[in-house]
Short mmCIF file of C-alpha atoms in Angstrom, two decimals:
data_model
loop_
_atom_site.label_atom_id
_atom_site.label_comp_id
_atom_site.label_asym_id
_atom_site.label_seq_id
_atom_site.Cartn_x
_atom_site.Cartn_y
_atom_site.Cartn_z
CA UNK A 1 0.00 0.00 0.00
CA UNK A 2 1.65 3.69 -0.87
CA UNK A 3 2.40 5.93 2.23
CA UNK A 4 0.08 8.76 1.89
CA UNK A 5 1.64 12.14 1.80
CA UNK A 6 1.07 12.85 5.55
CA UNK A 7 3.24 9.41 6.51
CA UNK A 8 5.97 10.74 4.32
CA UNK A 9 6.86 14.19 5.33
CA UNK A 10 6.48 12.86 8.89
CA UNK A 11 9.21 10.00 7.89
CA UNK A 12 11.44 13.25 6.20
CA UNK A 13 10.82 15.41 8.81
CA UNK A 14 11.80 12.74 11.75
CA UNK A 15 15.06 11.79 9.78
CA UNK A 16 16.24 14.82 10.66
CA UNK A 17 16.93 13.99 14.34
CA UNK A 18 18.88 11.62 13.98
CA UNK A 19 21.59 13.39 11.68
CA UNK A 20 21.45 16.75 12.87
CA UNK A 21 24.70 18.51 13.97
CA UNK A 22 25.12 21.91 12.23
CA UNK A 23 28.15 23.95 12.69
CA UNK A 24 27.87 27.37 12.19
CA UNK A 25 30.29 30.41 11.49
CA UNK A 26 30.46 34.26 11.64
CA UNK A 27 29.18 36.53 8.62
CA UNK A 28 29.57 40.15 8.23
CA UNK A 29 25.55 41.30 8.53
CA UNK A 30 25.64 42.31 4.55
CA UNK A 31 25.93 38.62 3.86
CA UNK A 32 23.94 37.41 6.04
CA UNK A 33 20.48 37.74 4.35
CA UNK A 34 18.37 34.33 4.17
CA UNK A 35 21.01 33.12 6.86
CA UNK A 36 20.15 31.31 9.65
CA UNK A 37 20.77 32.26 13.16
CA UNK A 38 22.71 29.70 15.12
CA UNK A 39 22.31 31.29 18.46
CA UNK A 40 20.33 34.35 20.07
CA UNK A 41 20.72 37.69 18.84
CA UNK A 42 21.46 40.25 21.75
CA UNK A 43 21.08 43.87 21.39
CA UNK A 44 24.36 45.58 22.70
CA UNK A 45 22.12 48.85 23.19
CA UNK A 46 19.56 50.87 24.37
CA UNK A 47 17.46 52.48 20.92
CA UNK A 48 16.68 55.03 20.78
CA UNK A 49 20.08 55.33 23.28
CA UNK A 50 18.71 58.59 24.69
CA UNK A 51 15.76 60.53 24.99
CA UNK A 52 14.96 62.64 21.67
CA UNK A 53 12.26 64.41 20.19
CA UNK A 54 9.65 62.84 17.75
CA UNK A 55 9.11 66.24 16.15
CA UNK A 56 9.98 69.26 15.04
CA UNK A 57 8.64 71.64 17.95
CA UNK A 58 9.96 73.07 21.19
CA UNK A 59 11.33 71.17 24.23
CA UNK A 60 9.26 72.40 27.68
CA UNK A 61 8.89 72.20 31.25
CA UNK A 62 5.57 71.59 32.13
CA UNK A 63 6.38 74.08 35.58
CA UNK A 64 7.45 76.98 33.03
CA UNK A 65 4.13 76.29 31.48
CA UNK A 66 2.04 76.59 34.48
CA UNK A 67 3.34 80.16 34.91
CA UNK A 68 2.77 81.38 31.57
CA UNK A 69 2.00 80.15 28.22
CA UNK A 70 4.43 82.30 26.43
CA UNK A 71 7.66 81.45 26.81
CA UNK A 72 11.30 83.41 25.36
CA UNK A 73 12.96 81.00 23.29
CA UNK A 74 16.65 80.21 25.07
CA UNK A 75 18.50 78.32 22.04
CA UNK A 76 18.19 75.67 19.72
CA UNK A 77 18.98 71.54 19.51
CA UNK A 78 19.93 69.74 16.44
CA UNK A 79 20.31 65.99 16.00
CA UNK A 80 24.11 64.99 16.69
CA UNK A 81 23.93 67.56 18.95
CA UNK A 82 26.36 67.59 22.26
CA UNK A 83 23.64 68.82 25.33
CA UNK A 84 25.97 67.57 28.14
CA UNK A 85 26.97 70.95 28.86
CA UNK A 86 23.58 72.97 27.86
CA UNK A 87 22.16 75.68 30.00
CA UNK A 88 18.84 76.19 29.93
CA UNK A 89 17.54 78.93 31.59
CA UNK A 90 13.84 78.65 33.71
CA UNK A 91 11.00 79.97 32.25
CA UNK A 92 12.13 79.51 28.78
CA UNK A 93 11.92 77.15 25.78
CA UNK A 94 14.49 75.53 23.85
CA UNK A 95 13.66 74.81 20.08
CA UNK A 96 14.27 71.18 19.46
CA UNK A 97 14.42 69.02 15.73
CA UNK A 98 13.40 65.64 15.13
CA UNK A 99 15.83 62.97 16.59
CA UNK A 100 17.67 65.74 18.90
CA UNK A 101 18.31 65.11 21.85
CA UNK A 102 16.08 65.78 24.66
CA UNK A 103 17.27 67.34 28.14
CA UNK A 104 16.80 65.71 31.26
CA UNK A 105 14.27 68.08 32.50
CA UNK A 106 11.89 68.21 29.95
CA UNK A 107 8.90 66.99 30.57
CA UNK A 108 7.32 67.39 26.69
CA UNK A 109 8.06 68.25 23.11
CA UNK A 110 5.20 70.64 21.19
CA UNK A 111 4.89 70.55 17.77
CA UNK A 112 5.61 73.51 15.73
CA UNK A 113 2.31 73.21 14.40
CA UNK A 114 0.76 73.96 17.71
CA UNK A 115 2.35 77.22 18.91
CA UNK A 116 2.66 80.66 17.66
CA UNK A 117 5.91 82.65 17.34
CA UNK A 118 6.23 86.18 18.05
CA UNK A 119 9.05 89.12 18.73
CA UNK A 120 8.26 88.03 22.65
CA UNK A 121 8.94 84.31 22.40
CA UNK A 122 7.14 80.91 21.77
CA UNK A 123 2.98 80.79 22.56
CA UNK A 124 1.46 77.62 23.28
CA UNK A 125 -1.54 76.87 22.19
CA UNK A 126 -2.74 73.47 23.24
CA UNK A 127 -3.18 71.44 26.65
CA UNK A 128 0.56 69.95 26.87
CA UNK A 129 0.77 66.63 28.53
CA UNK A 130 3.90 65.21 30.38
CA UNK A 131 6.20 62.81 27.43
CA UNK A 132 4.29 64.47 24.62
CA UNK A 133 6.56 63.68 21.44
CA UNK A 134 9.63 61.86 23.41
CA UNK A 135 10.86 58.83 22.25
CA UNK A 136 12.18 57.31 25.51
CA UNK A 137 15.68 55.49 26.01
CA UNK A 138 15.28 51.69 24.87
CA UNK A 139 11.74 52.24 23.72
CA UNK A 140 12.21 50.02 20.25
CA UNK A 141 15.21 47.91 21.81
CA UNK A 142 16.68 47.16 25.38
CA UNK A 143 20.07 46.69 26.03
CA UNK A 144 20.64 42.88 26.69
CA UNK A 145 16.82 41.95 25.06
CA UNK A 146 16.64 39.56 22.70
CA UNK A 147 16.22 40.95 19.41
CA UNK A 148 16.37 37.60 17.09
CA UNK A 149 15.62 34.21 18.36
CA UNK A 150 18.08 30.96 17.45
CA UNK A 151 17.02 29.86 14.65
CA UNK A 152 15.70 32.35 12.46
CA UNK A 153 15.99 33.22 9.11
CA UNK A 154 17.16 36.82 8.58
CA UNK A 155 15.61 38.98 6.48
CA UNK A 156 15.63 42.87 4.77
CA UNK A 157 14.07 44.17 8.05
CA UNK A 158 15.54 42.15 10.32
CA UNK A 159 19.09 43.05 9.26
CA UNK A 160 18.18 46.56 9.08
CA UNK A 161 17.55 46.88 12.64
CA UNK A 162 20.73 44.67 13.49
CA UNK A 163 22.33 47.57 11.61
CA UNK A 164 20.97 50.57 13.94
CA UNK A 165 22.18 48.48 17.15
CA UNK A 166 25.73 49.11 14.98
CA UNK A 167 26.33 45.13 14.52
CA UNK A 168 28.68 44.35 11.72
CA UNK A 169 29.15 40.60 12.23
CA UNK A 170 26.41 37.37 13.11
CA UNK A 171 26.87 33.88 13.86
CA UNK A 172 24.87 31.84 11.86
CA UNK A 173 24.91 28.51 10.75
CA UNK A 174 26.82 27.09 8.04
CA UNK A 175 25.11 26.42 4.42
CA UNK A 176 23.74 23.44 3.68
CA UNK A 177 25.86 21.10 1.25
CA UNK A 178 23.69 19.87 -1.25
CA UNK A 179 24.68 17.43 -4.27
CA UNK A 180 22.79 17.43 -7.27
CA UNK A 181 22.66 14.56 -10.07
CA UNK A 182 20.31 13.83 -12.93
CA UNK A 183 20.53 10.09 -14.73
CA UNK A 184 19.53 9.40 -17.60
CA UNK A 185 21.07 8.28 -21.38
CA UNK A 186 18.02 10.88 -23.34
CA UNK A 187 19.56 14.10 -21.39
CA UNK A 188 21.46 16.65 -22.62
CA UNK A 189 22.95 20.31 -21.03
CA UNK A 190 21.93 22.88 -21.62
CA UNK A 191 23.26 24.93 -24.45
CA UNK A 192 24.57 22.11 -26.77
CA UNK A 193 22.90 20.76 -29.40
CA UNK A 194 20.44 17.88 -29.13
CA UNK A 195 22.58 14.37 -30.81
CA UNK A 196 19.24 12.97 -31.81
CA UNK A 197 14.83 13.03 -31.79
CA UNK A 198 15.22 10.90 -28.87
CA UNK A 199 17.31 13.18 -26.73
CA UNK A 200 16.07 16.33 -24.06
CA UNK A 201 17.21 18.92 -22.16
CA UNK A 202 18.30 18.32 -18.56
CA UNK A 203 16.68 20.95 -17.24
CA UNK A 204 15.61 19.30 -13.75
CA UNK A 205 18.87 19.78 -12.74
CA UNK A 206 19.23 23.62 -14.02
CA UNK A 207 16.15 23.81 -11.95
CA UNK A 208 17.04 22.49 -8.57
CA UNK A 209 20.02 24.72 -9.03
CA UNK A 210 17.80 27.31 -8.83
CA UNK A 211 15.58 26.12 -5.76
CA UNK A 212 19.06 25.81 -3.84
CA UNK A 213 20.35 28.92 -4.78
CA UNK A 214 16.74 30.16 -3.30
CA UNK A 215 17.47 28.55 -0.29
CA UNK A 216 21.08 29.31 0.48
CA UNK A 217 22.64 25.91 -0.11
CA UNK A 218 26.55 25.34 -1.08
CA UNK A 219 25.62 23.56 -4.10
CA UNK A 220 27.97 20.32 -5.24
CA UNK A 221 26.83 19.63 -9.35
CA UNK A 222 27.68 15.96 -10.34
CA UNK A 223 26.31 16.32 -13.54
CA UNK A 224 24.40 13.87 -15.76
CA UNK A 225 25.11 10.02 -14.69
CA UNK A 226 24.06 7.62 -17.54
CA UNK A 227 21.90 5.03 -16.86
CA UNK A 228 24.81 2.29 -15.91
CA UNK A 229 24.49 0.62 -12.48
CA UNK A 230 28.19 1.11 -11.97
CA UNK A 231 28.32 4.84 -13.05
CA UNK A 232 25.40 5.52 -10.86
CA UNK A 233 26.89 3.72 -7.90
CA UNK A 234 30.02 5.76 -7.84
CA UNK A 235 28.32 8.78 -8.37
CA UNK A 236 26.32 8.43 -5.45
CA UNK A 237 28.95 7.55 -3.25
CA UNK A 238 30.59 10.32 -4.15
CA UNK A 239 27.88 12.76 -3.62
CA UNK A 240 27.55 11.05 -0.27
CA UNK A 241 31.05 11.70 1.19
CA UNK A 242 30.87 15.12 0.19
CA UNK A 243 27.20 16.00 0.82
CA UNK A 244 25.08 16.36 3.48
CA UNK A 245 21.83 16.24 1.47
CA UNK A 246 21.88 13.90 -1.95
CA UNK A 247 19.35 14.74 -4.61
CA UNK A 248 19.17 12.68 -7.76
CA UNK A 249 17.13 13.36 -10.61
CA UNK A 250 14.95 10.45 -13.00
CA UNK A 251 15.81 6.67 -12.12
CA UNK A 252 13.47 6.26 -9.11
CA UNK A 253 10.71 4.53 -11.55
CA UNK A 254 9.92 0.97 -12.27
CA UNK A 255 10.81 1.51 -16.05
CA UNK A 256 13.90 -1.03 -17.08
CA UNK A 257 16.57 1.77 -16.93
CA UNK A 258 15.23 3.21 -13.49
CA UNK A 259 18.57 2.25 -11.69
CA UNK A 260 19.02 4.86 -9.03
CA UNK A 261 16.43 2.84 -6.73
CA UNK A 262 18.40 -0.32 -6.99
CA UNK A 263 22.10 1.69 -6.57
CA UNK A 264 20.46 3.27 -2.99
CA UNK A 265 19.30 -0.42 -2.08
CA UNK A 266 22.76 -1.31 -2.75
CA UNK A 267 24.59 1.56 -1.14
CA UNK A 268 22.43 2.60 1.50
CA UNK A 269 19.09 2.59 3.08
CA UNK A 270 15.66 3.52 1.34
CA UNK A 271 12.64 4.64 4.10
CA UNK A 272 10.30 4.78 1.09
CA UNK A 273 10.03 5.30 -2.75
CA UNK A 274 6.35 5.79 -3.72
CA UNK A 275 3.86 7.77 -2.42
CA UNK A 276 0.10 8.38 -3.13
CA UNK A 277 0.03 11.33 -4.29
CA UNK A 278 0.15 12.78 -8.03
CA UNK A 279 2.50 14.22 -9.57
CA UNK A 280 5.38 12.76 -7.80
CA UNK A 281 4.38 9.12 -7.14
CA UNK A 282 8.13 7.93 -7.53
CA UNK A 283 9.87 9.57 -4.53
CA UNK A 284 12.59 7.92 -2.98
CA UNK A 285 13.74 8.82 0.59
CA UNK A 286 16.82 6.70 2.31
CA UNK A 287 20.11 7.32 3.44
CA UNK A 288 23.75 6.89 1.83
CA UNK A 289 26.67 6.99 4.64
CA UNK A 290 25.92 10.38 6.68
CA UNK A 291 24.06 11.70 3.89
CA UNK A 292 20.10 11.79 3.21
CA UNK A 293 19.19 10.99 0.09
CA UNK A 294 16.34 12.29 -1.87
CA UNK A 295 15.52 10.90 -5.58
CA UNK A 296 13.40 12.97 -7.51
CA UNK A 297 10.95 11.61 -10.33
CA UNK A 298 12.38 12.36 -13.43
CA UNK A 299 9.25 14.52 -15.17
CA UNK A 300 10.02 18.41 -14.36
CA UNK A 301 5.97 18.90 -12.85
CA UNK A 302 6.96 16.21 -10.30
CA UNK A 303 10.79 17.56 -9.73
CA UNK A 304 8.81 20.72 -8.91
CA UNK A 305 5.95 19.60 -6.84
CA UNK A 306 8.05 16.91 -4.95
CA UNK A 307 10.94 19.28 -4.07
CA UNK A 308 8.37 21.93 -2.86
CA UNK A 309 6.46 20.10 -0.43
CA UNK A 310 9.05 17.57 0.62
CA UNK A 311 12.69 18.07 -0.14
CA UNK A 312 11.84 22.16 0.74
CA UNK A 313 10.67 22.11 4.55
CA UNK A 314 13.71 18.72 4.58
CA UNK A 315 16.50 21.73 3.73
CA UNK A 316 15.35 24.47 5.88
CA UNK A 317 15.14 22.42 8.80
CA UNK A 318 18.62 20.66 7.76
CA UNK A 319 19.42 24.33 7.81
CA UNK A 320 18.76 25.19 11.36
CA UNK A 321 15.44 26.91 11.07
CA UNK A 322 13.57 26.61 13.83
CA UNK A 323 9.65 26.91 12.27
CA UNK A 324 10.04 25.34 8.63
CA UNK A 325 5.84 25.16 8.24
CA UNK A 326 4.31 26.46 5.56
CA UNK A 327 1.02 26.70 5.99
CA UNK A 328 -0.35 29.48 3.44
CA UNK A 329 -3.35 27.30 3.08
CA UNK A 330 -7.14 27.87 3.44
CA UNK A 331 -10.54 27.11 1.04
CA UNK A 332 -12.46 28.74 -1.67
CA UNK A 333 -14.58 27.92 -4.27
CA UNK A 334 -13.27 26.93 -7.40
CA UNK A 335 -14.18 28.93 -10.48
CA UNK A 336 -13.50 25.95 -12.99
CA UNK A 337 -14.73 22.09 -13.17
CA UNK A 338 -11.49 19.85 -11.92
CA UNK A 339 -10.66 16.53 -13.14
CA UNK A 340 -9.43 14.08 -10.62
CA UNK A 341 -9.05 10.21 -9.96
CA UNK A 342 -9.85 8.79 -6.57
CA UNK A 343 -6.69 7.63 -4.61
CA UNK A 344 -3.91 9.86 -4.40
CA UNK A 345 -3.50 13.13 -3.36
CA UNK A 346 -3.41 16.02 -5.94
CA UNK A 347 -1.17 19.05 -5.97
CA UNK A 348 -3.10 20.89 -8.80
CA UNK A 349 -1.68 24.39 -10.22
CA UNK A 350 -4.00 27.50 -10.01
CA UNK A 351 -4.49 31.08 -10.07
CA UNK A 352 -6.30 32.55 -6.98
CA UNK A 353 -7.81 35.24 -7.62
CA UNK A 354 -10.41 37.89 -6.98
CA UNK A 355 -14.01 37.81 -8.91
CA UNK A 356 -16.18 40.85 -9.91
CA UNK A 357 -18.07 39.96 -6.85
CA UNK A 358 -15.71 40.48 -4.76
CA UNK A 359 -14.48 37.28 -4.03
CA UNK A 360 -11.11 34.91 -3.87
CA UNK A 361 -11.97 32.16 -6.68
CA UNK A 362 -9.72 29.47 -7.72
CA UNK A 363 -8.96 28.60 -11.22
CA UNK A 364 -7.11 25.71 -12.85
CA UNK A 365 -3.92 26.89 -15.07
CA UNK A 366 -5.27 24.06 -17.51
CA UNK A 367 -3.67 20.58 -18.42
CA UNK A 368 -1.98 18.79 -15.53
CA UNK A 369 0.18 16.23 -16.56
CA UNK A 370 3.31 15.70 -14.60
CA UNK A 371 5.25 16.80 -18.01
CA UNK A 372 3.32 20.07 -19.16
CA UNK A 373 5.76 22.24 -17.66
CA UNK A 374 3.46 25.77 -18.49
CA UNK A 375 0.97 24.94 -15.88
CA UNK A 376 3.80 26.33 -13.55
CA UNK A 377 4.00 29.62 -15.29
CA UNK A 378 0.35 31.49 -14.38
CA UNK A 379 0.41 29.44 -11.39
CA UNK A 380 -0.07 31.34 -8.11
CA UNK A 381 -0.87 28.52 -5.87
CA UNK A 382 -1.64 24.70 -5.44
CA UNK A 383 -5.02 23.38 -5.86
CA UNK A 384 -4.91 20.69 -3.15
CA UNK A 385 -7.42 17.78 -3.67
CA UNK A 386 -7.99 14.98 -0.78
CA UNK A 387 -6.83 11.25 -2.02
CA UNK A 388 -10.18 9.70 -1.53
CA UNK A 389 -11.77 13.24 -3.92
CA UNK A 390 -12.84 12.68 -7.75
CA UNK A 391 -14.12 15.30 -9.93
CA UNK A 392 -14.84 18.76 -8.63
CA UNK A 393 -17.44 21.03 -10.21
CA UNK A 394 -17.29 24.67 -10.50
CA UNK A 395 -18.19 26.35 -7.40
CA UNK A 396 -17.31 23.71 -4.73
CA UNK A 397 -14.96 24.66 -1.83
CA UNK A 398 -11.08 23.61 -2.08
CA UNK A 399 -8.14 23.86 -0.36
CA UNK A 400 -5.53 26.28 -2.27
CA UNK A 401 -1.49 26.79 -0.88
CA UNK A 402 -0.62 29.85 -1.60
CA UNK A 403 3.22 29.65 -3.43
CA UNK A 404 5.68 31.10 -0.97
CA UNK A 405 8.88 32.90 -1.93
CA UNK A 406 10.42 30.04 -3.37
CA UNK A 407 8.54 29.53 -6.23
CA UNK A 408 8.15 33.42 -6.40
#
């Protein structure tokens, strides 16, 4: 009986306690976007580090202002500016910019907007409350607080607030080594010319290049194996002393030339090597030496949809990350019939989108075969249909998974 999709990502995801032991190393912060944090981020700072206005306006005491509502203007405070030494006379006002600094004993910060100047000073206008427009000393960040947890992946904003705590360098931990392999006698790279009618492009393997590039992997290309037991054997071994993660390409099938199944019996472990779901039935998962092994089916729809859901949340927990879930999932109707078999499950492509109702509809991108590589392009999401589901007619409720940045 095939393992449904559920029993296989939990056998992937459980694998991973058993082999992991990350190292990690220090990056300056420019490189370290879509890094992974190998231990807690602590801020070295207070920010803001002192008090300082949030406006334009004039810095008060709130006793000067009991007295009188006009008040002689004393001086003036610019950001970068020096107040250690500043006098400020009683019963004045001090005119203050955005991000100066804000003496000790002022209780408030009026916007320009709501006074009046004259030859005799500064007039107040409004009610002023006690910490009007004062940003207070570690009000975004505490000195010592955590800013970003173990385990995170750090992003645009999160590095950009590392920045104003003046880090230059993080500890995070070290990338991934992936090696990639297709097999396969009918495969050709890229850029030469096809030998014969019989012959394609390998362009599985251009794509996982991609997907690893998209999720920070040191990246070890093997190349195309051809379909020889020996070749394939030695390949793999080699990808497995080198490799943390193994992912092969084609060969995982029950056709005659499917060999990569039989080398990984040989060599190593297999878990499992079919599931029930479509496209993507033949997925092997095992083990070679230290290194997982992951054989992809050899049509590019099921490279795709395989590596998403499975090989995808393998890496980024492989990777350190802490949360790899991806759960951008939720129902709508469906704005087109769908054609489906009963018994596996069915990662469909489709375009979410909203009607002139309103409404978030689901369409289908068209024909779904595991080799019809354009139902990828318009694609916005997965149309996810249960195994024991046939046919769907327009304007029943599905389940749609929203694409997340990697296939963005």
């Amino acid at each position: 009986m095939l393992l449904t999709f559920q029993q296989a990502k939990q056998q992937v995801l459980q694998s991973i306690s058993t082999i992991k032991s990350l190292s990690h190393e220090k990056v300056r912060l420019f490189d370290a976007l879509d890094r992974i944090t190998a231990e807690n981020v602590i801020s070295p700072i207070n920010v803001p580090r002192f008090d300082n206005s949030a406006m334009d306006g004039y810095a008060v005491r709130l006793a000067d202002l009991k007295q009188s509502t006009l008040l002689p203007l004393a001086g003036a405070i610019f950001a970068g500016d020096d107040i250690s030494n500043l006098y400020w006379p009683k019963g004045t006002c001090l005119r203050i910019m955005t991000g100066a600094p804000v003496p000790n004993d002022a209780d408030a910060v009026v916007m320009q907007e709501q006074t009046k100047k004259s030859d005799l000073g500064i007039a107040f206008l409004n009610q002023v409350k006690a910490g009007d427009n004062i940003r207070r000393i570690g009000e975004d960040v505490k000195q010592g607080a955590i800013i970003v947890n173990k385990g995170t992946k750090l992003t645009v904003p999160t590095l950009s607030t590392l920045a104003t705590l003046g880090m230059s360098k993080l500890v995070v931990f070290k990338k991934l080594k992936v090696a990639i392999l297709s097999t396969g006698n009918e495969l050709t790279p890229i850029g030469e010319s096809l030998p014969c009618n019989g012959a394609i492009y390998d362009s599985n393997r251009f794509t996982l290049k991609l997907l690893l590039s998209k999720l920070n992997c040191e990246i070890i290309d093997l190349g195309i194996i051809a379909d020889d037991p020996n070749q394939i054997k030695q390949a793999l071994m080699s990808a497995s002393s080198q490799a943390d993660l193994v992912i092969t390409s084609g060969g995982v099938s029950v056709g005659d030339a499917d060999y990569t199944k039989t080398a990984l019996e040989d060599l190593g472990t297999i878990n499992f090597w079919k599931m029930a779901i479509k496209p993507g039935k033949p997925f092997a998962f095992g083990k070679i030496g230290n290194a997982l092994f992951c054989g992809l089916p050899g049509n590019p729809v099921s490279t795709l949809v395989t590596f998403y859901q499975l090989v995808q949340p393998l890496i980024l927990e492989l990777s350190g990350l802490e949360d790899s879930s991806m759960d951008l999932s939720f129902k709508v109707k469906t704005a087109t019939n769908l054609k489906k078999s009963v018994g596996r499950l069915d990662f469909q492509r489709g375009v979410l989108q909203i009607n002139t109702q309103g409404e978030l509809e689901v369409s289908t991108t068209g024909q779904q075969g595991s080799h019809i590589t354009q139902s990828f392009n318009q694609a916005n999401c997965f149309i996810v249909l249960e195994q024991e589901r046939g046919n769907v007619a327009k304007g029943e409720l599905v389940t749609v998974e929203l694409f997340n940045a990697l296939l963005k």
